[in-house]
Coordinates of C-alpha atoms (C1' of nucleotides) in Angstrom, one line a residue:
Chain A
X218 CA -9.0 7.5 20.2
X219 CA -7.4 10.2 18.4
X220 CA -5.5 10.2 14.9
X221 CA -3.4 12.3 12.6
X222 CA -4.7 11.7 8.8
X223 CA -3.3 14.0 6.0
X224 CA -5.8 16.3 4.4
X225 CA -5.6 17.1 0.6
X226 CA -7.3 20.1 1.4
X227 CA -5.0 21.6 3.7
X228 CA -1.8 20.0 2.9
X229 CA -1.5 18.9 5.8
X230 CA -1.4 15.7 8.9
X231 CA -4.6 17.1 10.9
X232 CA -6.3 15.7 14.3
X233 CA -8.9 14.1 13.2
X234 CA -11.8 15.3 14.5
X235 CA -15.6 13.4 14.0
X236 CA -18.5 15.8 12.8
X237 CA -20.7 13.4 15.7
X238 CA -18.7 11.7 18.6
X239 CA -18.2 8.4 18.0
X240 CA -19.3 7.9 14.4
X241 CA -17.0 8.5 11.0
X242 CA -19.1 8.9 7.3
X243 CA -16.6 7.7 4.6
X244 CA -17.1 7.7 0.9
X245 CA -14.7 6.1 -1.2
X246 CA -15.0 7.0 -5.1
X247 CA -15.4 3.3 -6.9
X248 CA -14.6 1.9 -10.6
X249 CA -16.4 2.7 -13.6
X250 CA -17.2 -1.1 -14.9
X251 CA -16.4 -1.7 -18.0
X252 CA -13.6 -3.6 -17.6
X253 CA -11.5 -5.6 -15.2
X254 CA -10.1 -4.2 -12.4
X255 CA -6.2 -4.0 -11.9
X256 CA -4.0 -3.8 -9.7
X257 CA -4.0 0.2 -9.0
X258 CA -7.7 -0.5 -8.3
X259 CA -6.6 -3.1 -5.7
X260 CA -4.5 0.0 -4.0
X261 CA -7.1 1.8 -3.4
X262 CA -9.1 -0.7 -2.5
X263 CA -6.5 -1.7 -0.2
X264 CA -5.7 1.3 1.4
X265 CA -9.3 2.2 2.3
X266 CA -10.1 -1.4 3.5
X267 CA -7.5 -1.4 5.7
X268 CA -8.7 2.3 7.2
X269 CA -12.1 0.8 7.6
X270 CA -10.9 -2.4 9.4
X271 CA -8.7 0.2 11.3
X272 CA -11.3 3.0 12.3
X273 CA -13.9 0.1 13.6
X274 CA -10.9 -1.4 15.7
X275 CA -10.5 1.3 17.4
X276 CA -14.4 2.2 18.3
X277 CA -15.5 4.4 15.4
X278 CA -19.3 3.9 14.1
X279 CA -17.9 4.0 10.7
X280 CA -20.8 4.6 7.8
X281 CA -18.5 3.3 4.8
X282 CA -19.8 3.8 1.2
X283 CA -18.2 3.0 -2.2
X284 CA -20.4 4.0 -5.3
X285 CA -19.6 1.9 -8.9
X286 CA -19.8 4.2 -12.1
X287 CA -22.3 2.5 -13.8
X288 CA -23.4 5.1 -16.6
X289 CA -20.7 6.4 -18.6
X290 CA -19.6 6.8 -21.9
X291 CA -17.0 4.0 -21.5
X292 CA -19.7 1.6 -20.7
X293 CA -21.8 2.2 -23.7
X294 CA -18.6 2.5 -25.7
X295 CA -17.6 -0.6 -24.6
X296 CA -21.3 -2.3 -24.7
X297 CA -21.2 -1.2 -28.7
X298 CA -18.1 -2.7 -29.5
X299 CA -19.2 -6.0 -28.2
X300 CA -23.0 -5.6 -29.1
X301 CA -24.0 -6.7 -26.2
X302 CA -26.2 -4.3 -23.9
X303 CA -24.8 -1.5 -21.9
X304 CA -26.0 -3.6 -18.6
X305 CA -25.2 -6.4 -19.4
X306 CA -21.5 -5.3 -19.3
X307 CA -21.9 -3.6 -16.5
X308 CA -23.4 -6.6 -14.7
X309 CA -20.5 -8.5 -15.6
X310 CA -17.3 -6.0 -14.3
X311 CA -19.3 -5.8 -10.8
X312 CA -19.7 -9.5 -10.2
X313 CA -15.8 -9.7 -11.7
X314 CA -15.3 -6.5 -9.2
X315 CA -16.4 -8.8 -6.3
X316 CA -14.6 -11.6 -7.3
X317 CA -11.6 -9.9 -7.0
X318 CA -11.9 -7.5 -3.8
X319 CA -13.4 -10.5 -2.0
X320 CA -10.2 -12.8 -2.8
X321 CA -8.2 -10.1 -1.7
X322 CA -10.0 -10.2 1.9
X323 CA -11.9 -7.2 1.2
X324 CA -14.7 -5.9 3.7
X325 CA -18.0 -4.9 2.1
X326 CA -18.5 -1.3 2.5
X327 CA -21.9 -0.7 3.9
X328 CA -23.2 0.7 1.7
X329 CA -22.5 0.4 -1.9
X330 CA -25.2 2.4 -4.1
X331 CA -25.1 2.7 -8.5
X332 CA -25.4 5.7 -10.1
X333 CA -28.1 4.5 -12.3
X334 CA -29.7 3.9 -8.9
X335 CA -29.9 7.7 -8.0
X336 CA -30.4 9.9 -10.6
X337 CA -33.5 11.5 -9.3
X338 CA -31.0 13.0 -6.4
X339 CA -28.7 13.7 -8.7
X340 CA -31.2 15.9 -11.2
X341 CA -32.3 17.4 -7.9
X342 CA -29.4 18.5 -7.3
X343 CA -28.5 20.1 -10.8
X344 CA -31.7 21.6 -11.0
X345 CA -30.9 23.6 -7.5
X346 CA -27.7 24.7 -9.1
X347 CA -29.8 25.6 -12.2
X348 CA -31.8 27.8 -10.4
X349 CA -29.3 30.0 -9.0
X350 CA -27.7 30.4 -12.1
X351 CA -24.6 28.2 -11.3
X352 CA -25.7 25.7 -13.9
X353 CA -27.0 26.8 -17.7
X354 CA -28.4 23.9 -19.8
X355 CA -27.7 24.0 -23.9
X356 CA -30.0 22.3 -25.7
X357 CA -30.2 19.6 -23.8
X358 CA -27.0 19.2 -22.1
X359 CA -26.4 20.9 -19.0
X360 CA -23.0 22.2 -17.5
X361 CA -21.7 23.6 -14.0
X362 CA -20.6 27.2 -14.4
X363 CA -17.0 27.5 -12.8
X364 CA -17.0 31.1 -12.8
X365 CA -19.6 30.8 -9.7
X366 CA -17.2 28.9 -7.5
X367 CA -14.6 31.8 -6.4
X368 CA -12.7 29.0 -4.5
X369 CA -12.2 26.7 -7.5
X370 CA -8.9 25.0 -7.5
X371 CA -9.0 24.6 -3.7
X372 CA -8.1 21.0 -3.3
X373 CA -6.1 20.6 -6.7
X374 CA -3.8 24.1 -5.5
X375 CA -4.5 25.8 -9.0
X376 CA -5.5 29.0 -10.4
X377 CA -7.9 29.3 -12.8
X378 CA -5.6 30.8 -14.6
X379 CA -3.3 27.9 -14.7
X380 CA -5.7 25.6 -15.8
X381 CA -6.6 27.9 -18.7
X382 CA -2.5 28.2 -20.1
X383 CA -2.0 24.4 -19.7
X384 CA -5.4 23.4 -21.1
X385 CA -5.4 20.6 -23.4
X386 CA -9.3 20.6 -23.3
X387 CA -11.0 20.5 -26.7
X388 CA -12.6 23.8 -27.5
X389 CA -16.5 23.5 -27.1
X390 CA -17.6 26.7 -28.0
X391 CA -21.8 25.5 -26.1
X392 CA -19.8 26.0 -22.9
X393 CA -19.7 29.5 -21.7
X394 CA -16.3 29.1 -20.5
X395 CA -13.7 26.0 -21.2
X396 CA -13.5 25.1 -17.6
X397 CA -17.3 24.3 -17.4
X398 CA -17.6 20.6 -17.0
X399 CA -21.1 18.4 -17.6
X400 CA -23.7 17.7 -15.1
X401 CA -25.8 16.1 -17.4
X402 CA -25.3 14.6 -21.5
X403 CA -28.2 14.2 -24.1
X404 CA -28.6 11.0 -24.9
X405 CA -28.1 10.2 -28.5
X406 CA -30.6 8.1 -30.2
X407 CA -30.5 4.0 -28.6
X408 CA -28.2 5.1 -25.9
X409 CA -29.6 4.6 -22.5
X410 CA -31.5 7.5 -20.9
X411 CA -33.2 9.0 -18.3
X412 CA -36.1 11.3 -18.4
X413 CA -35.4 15.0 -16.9
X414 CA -36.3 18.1 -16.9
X415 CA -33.8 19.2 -20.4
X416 CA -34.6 16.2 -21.8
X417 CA -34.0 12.3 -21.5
X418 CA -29.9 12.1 -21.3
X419 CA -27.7 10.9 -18.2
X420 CA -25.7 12.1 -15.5
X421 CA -22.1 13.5 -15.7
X422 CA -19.3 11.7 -14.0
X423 CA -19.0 14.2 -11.1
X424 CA -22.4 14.7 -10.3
X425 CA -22.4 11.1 -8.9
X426 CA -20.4 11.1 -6.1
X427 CA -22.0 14.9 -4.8
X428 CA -25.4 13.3 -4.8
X429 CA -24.6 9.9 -3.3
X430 CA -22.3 11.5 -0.8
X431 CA -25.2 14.1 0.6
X432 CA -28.1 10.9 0.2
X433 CA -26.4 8.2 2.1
X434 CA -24.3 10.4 4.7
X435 CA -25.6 13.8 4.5
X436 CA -24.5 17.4 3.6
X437 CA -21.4 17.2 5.3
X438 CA -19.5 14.3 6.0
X439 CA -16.2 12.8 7.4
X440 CA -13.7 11.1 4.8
X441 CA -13.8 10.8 1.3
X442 CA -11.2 9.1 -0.2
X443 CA -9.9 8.0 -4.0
X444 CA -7.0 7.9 -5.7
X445 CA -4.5 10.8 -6.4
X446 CA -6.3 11.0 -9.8
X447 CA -9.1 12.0 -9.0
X448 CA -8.3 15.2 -7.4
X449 CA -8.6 17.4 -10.6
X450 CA -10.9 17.1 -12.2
X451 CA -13.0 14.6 -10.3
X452 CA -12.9 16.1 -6.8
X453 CA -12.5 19.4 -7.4
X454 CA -15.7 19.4 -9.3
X455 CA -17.2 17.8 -6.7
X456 CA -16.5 20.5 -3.8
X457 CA -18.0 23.1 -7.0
X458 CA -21.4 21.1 -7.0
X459 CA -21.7 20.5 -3.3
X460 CA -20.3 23.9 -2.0
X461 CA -23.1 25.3 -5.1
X462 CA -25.4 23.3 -4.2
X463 CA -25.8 23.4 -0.2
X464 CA -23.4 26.1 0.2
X465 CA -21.3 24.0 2.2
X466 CA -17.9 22.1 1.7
X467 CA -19.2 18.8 1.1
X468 CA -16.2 16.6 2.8
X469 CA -14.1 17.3 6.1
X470 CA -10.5 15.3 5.1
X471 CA -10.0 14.7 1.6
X472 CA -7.7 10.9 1.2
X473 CA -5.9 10.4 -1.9
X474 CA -3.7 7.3 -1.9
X475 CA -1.0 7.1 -4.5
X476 CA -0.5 5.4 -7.7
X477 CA 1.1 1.6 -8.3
X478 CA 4.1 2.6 -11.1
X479 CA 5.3 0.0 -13.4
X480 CA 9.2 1.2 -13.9
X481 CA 9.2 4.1 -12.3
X482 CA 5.7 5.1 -14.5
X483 CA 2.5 4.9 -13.5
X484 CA 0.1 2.2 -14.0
X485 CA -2.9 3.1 -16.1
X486 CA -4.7 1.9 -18.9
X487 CA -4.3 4.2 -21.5
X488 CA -0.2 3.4 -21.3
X489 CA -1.3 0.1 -21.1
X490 CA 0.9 -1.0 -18.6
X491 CA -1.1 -2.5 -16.1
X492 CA -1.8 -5.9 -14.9
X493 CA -5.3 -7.4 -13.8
X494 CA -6.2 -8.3 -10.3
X495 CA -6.9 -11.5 -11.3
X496 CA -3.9 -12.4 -13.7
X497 CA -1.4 -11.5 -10.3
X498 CA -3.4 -13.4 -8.4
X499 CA -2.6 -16.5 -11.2
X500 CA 0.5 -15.9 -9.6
X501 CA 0.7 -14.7 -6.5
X502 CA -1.5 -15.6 -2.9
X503 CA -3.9 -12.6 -2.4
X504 CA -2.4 -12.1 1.4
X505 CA 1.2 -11.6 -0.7
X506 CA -0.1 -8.2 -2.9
X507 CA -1.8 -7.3 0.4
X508 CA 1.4 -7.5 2.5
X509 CA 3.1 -5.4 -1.0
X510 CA 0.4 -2.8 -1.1
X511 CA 0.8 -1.6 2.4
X512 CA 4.6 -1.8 2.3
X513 CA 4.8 1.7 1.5
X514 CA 2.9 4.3 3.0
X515 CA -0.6 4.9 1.2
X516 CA 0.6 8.6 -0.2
X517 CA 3.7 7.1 -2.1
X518 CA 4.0 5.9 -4.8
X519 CA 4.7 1.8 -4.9
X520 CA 6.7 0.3 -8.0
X521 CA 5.2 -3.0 -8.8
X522 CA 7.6 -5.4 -9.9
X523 CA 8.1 -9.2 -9.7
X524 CA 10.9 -9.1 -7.4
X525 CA 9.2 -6.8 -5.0
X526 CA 6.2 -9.3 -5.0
X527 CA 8.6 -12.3 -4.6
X528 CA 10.5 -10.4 -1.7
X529 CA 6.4 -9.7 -0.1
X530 CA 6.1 -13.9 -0.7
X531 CA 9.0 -14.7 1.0
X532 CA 8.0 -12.5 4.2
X533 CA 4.7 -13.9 3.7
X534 CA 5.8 -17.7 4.1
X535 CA 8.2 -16.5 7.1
X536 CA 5.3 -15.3 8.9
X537 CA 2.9 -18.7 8.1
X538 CA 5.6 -20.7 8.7
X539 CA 6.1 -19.1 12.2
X540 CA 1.8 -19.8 12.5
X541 CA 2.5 -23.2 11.5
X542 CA 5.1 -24.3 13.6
X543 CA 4.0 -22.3 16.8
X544 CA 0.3 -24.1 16.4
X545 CA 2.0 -27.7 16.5
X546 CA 3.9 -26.4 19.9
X547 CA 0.8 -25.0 21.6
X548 CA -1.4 -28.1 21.0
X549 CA -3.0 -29.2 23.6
X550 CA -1.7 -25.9 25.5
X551 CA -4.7 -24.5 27.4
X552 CA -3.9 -20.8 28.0
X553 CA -4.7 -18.5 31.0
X554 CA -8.5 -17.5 31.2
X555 CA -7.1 -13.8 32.0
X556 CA -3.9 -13.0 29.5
X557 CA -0.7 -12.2 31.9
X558 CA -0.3 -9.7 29.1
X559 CA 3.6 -10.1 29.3
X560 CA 4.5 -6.7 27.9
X561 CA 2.3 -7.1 25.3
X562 CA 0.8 -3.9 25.9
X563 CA 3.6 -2.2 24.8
X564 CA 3.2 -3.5 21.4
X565 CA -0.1 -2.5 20.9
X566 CA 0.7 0.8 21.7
X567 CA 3.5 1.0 19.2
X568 CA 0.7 -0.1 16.4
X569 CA -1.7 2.4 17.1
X570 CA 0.8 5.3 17.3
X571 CA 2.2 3.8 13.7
X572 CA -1.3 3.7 12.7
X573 CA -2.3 6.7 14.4
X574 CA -0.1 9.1 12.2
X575 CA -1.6 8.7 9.0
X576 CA -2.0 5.5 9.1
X577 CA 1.8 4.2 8.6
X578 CA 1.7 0.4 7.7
X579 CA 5.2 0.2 6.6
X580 CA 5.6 0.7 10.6
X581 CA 3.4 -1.7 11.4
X582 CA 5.0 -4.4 9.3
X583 CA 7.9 -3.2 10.9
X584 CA 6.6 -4.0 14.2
X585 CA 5.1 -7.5 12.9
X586 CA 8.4 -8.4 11.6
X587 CA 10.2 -7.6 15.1
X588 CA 7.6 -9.5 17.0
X589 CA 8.4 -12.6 14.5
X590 CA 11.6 -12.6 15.4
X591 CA 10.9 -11.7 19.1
X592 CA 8.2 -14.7 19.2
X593 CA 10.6 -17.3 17.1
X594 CA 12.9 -16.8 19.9
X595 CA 9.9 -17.9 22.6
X596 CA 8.6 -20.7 21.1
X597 CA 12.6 -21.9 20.4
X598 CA 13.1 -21.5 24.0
X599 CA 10.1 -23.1 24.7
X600 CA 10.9 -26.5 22.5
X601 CA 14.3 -26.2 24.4
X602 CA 12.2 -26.2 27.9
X603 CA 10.8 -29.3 29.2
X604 CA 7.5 -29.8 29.1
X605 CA 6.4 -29.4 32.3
X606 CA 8.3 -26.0 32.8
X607 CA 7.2 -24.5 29.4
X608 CA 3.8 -23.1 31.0
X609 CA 5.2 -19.1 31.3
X610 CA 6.6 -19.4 27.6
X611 CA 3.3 -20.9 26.2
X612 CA 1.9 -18.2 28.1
X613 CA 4.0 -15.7 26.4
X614 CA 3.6 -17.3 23.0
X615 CA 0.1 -17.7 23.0
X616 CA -0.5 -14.1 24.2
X617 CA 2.0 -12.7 21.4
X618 CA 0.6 -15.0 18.6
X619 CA -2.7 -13.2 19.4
X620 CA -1.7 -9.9 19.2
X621 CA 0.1 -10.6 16.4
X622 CA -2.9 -11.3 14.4
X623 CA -4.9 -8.6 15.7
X624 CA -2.4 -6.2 14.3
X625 CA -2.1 -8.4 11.0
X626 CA -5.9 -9.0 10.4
X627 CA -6.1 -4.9 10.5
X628 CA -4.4 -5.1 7.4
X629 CA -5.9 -7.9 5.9
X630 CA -3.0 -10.7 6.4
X631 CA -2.6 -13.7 8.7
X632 CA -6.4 -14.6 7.9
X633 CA -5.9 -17.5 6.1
X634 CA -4.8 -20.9 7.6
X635 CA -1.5 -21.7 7.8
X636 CA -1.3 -25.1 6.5
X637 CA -3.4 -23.8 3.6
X638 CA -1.0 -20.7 2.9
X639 CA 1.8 -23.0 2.8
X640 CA 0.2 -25.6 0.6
X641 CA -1.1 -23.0 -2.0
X642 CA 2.6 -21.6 -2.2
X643 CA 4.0 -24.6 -2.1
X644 CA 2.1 -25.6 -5.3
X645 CA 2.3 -22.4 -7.0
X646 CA 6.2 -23.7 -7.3
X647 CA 5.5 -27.0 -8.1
X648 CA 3.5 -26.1 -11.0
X649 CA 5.8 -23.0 -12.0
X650 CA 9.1 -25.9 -11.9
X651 CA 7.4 -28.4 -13.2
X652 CA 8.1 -31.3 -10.9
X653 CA 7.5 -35.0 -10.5
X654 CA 6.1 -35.2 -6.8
X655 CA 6.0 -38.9 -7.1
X656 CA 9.8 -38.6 -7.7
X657 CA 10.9 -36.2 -4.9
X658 CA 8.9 -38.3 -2.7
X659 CA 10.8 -41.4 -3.5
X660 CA 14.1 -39.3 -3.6
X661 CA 13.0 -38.3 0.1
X662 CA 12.1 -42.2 1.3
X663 CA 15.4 -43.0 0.0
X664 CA 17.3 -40.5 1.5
X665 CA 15.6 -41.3 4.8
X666 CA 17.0 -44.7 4.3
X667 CA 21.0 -43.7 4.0
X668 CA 20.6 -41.8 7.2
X669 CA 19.2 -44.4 9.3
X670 CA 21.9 -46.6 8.0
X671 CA 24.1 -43.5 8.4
X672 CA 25.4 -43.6 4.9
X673 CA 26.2 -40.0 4.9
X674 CA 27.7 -40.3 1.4
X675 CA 24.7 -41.3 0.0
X676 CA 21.9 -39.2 1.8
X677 CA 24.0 -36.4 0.8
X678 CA 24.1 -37.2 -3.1
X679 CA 20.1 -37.6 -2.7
X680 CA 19.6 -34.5 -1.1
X681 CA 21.8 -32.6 -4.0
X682 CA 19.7 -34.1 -6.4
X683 CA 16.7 -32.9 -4.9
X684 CA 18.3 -29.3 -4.3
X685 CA 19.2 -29.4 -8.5
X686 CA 15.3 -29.9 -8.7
X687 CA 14.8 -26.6 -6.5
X688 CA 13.5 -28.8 -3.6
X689 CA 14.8 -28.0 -0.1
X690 CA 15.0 -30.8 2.5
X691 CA 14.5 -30.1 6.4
X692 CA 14.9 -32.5 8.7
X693 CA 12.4 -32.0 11.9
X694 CA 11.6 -34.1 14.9
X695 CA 8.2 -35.1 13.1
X696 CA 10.4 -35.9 9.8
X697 CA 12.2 -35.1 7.0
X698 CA 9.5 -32.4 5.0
X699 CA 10.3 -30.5 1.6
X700 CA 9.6 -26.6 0.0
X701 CA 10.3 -25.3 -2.8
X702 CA 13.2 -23.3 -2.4
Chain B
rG274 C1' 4.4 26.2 -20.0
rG275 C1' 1.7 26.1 -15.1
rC276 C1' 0.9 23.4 -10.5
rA277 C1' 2.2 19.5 -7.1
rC278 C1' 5.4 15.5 -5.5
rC279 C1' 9.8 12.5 -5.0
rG280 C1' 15.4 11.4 -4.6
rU281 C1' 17.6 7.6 2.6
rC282 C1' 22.4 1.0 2.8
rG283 C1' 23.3 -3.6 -3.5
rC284 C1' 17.4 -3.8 -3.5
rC285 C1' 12.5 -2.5 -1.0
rA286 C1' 11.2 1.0 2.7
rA287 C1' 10.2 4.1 7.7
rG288 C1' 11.9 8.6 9.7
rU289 C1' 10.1 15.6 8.2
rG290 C1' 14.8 19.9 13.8
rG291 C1' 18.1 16.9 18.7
rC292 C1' 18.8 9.7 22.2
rU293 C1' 23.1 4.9 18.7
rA294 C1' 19.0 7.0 10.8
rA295 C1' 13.2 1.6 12.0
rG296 C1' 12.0 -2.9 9.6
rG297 C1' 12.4 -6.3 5.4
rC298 C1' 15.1 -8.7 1.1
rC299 C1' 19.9 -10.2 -0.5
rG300 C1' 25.0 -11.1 1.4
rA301 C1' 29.0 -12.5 5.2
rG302 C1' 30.3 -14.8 9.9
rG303 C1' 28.4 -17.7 14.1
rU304 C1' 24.9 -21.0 17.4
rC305 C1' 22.1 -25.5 16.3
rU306 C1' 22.7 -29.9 13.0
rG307 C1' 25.9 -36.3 10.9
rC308 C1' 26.1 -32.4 7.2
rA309 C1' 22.2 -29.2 5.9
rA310 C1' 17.7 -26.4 6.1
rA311 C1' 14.7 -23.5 9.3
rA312 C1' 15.1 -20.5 13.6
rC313 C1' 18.2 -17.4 16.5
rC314 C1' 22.8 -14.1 17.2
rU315 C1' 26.4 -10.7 15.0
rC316 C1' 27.9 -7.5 10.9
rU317 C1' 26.7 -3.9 6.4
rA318 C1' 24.2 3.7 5.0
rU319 C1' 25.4 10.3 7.6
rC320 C1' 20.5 10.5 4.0
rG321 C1' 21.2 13.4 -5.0
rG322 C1' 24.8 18.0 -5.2
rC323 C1' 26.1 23.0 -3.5
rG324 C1' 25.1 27.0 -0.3
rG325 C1' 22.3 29.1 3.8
rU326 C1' 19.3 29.4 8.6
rU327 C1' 20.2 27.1 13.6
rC328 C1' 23.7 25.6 19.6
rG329 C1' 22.0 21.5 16.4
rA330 C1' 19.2 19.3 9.8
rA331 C1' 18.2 13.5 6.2
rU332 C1' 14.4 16.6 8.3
rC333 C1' 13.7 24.2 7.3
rC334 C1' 15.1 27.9 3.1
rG335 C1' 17.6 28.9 -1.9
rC336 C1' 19.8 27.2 -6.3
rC337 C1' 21.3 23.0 -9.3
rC338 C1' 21.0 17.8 -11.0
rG339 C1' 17.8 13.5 -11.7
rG340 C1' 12.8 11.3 -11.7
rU341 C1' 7.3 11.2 -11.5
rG342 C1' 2.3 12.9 -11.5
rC343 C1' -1.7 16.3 -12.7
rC344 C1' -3.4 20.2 -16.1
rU345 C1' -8.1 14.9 -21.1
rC346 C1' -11.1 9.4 -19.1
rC347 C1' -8.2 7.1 -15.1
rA348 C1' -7.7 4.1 -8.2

RNA sequence: GGCACCGUCGCCAAGUGGCUAAGGCCGAGGUCUGCAAAACCUCUAUCGGCGGUUCGAAUCCGCCCGGUGCCUCCA
C-alpha cells in the first residue's frame, strides 16, 4: 500500500518508500516532564497516534518509539523550586503523561525508552564525534562543532549565515563558534550526574534522540516525527550528530505537525497561553478534542477555541446518537456471515486515498460525515419498512455502521459506547446548568399526562418550561426522552 | 533584519492547473409530527488586492496588503 507523506527535508509530498518491505521505524520526539502536559502536546500526540493506528491498518510492521526527556535543566530547575528530588518530579509528569494520552485513546508506542536510561549510547556516541574532531570538550563540558557539518541548516532551510545575523544566542566565548550547541553539561555540585569520560555531568538535549534513534531502530530509519518546533534547533542538531557520527542521514521523512494557536497565536508556555490536557478534559469528552485535533490537516495550524470545541461536541453527539439509535434498530438483527458489501467498497477507497496523501483527516471526517447522513437515511427507511422486508436495509446498515467505525477508530473516535458518550455529555450539561433532575423528570411525567388526555395547551406550557431550563423534549416510539439542548 | 508559512461562504475547514470550489457549524424553507425535537430534503462563496504566465489558475510567477511561526527552552 503506497502513500504520499510530506518531507521536511525536501519540502515536499514524497512516495513513501520503506527502508525493508513491509516494516516502517518511527520515532516520535516526546515531552520533557516537568510539568503537565497541554493541549499542543495532545496534537502531536494525536497526529502521530493516528499515523500509527493508520500505518498498522494498512499492513506496515511499524517499530513506533517515543523517548520522555527525563534529564534536563527544567527538571532540576523545577525539582529545586519544590525541594523535592529531581526524580521524583519526573516520576510524577510520566504517570500524569499517561493519564492523559491514555484518556485520550492513545496507543502505547512500542517502545518508549528515558534518556537517563541510555546515556552510555549516548557518550558513545559523543566520544566517536570527539574523536574525529567534530566535538571539542571544555573543561568539562563538551560541544558539537557546527563548522564540521557543511550541510548544516538542511532541514530548517537556513544559512549559517542567517542564523549568525538573527542570533539572539547569548555570547559564550568556551564555544569555538556561537552556533556550537552541547552534547554534554558539567554537573554542578548536588545536581544529578553521570560518570564520563570529561567528567560526571549529563547529556545535552539533542544528543538524546540521535542515540535512542540509532539504539532501538538502527542507523537509518523510516519516520521521525515532532512538532514544527523542533526543527531548529532540535532536529537540525540531530541530522549534525547522526550524519557526524555514522556518516549517514539519520532519518528518511522528517514529520512536523503544526502548532494549536490560542487567537491566532501560538500556544506555548512561556506566553502562557495554554491550557492542560486535563483541565479540557474537565470540560470536554476526550473523543471531542480528538474529533477537533484532526479537523485540520496535521501541517496547519488549528485555533483552539471554545466554540470550535463545542461545534467538534455537537458533531460528536450527532455521530453517537446515530450509534445509539441504529443499535436499538439492529437488535436482534443477525447479519450475513459474508458482507454483500453494498458499495461499501467505494468508501473505503475514498479513506485511504484521503489518508493516503499525507494523511488528510479533515477528508476523512468529511467522508464520515457523508456516510452519517447517507446511513441516517437507511436505517429511516428501514424503521419506515416492515419488519419482515427490512432484511437488505439491515444488511446495508450493519455493513455501513462497520465501516464506519473502521474509518473512525483510525482516528481514535467512535470507540467508546454510545449510551456512555451520551450520558457523559449529557451530564457535563446538567452540572454546567445546574439542574434539578428530580424536577425535569416530574415536568416530563406531567407532560406525558396532558397528551394522553390530549390537553395540548397544557403539554405545551410544560414543554416551554422545560425548554427555559435548556432541556429539549423528544418524543420517540419508546417515549418521551430529554438532552440538554 | 534573515528564513519559512498562511489568507477559500457569517464561522470552522478540504481543495495546489481543467468535470457543477468537499464536508461540518450556524441560518432559512420543506417532509415527518397533535405541535415540536431528531432525522431527511432543498438553499447560501469564484477563492486578500493588483498585474503576469497559460487555451485554461483559488491552484504557477511578481508586487502589494494583512496575519503567524522559527532564528533562545518549547509538541
Amino acid at each position: 500500500m503506497n502513500f504520499q507523506i510530506y518531507n521536511t527535508l525536501t519540502g515536499n509530498k514524497e512516495d513513501f518508500t520503506p527502508l525493508q518491505a513491509g516494516k516502517i521505524g518511527m520515532y516520535v520526539c516526546g515531552v520533557t516532564v516537568y510539568d503537565y502536559c497541554h493541549v499542543g502536546h495532545a496534537r502531536a500526540g494525536v497526529v502521530f497516534d493516528t499515523i500509527f493506528r493508520y500505518l498498522k491498518h494498512i499492513g506496515y510492521d511499524v517499530t513506533y518509539v517515543r523517548n520522555f526527556t527525563d534529564i534536563d535543566d527544567k527538571i532540576i530547575n523545577r525539582a529545586n523550586e519544590q525541594g523535592v528530588a529531581w526524580d521524583e518530579i519526573t516520576r510524577k509528569f510520566i504517570d500524569a503523561f499517561y493519564e492523559d494520552m491514555d484518556r485520550l485513546n492513545m496507543e502505547r508506542p512500542n517502545l518508549e525508552p528515558k534518556a537517563t536510561e541510555c546515556i552510555p549510547e549516548m557518550i558513545d556516541m559523543i566520544s566517536t564525534l570527539e574523536k574525529q574532531g567534530k566535538a571539542y570538550s571544555v573543561d568539562g563540558d563538551v560541544y558539537y562543532s557546527v563548522s564540521s557539518f557543511a550541510d548544516y541548516g538542511c532541514l530548517s532551510k537556513r544559512k549559517r549565515e542567517d542564523l549568525l545575523a538573527g542570533a539572539r544566542v547569548e555570547v559564550d566565548d568556551r564555544k569555538r563558534d556561537p552556533l556550537d550547541f552541547a552534547l554534554w553539561k558539567k554537573s554542578k555540585p548536588g545536581e544529578p550526574s553521570w560518570e564520563s569520560p570529561w567528567g560526571p555531568g549529563r547529556p545535552g538535549w539533542h544528543i538524546e534522540c540521535s542515540a535512542m534513534g540509532q539504539k532501538f531502530l538502527g542507523k537509518v530509519f523510516d519516520i521521525h516525527g515532532g512538532g514544527k518546533d523542533l526543527v531548529f534547533p532540535h532536529h537540525e542538531n540531530e541530522i549534525a550528530q547522526s550524519c557526524g557520527a555514522t556518516g549517514s542521514a539519520p532519518v528518511r521523512y522528517w514529520v512536523h505537525n503544526g502548532f494549536v494557536n490560542i487567537n491566532k497565536e501560538k500556544m506555548s508556555k512561556s506566553l502562557g497561553n495554554f491550557f492542560t490536557i486535563r483541565d479540557i478534559l474537565d470540560k470536554y469528552h476526550p473523543e471531542v478534542l480528538r474529533w477537533f485535533l484532526l479537523s485540520s490537516h496535521y501541517r496547519n495550524p488549528i485555533d483552539f477555541s471554545d466554540s470550535n470545541l463545542e461545534e467538534a461536541e455537537r458533531v460528536m453527539v450527532r455521530f453517537y446518537e446515530f450509534l445509539d439509535d441504529s443499535e436499538k434498530v439492529l437488535a436482534g438483527f443477525v447479519p450475513e456471515p459474508v458482507s454483500s458489501e453494498n458499495g461499501i467498497s467505494k468508501v473505503r477507497e475514498k479513506f485511504r486515498e484521503a489518508m493516503n496523501d499525507d494523511f488528510n483527516t479533515a477528508i476523512v471526517q468529511a467522508i464520515l460525515n457523508e456516510e452519517l447522513r447517507r446511513l441516517n437515511q437507511v436505517r429511516d427507511q428501514a424503521t419506515k419498512t416492515k419488519k419482515k422486508q427490512r432484511g437488505p436495509l439491515l444488511q446495508e446498515l450493519f455493513d455501513g455502521l462497520a465501516l464506519m467505525k473502521e474509518m473512525a477508530h483510525i482516528l481514535g473516535v467512535l470507540i467508546d459506547s454510545p449510551s456512555a458518550f451520551l450520558e457523559s455529555i449529557k451530564q457535563k450539561k446538567i452540572r454546567e446548568l445546574d439542574l434539578d433532575t428530580d424536577k425535569i423528570e416530574t415536568l416530563i411525567q406531567e407532560r406525558t399526562q396532558a397528551r394522553s388526555a390530549k390537553a395540548w395547551a397544557d403539554a405545551d406550557r410544560f414543554r416551554d418550561e422545560l425548554t427555559e431550563m435548556g432541556v429539549l423534549i423528544e418524543d420517540t416510539p419508546e417515549g418521551t426522552i430529554w438532552k440538554i439542548r
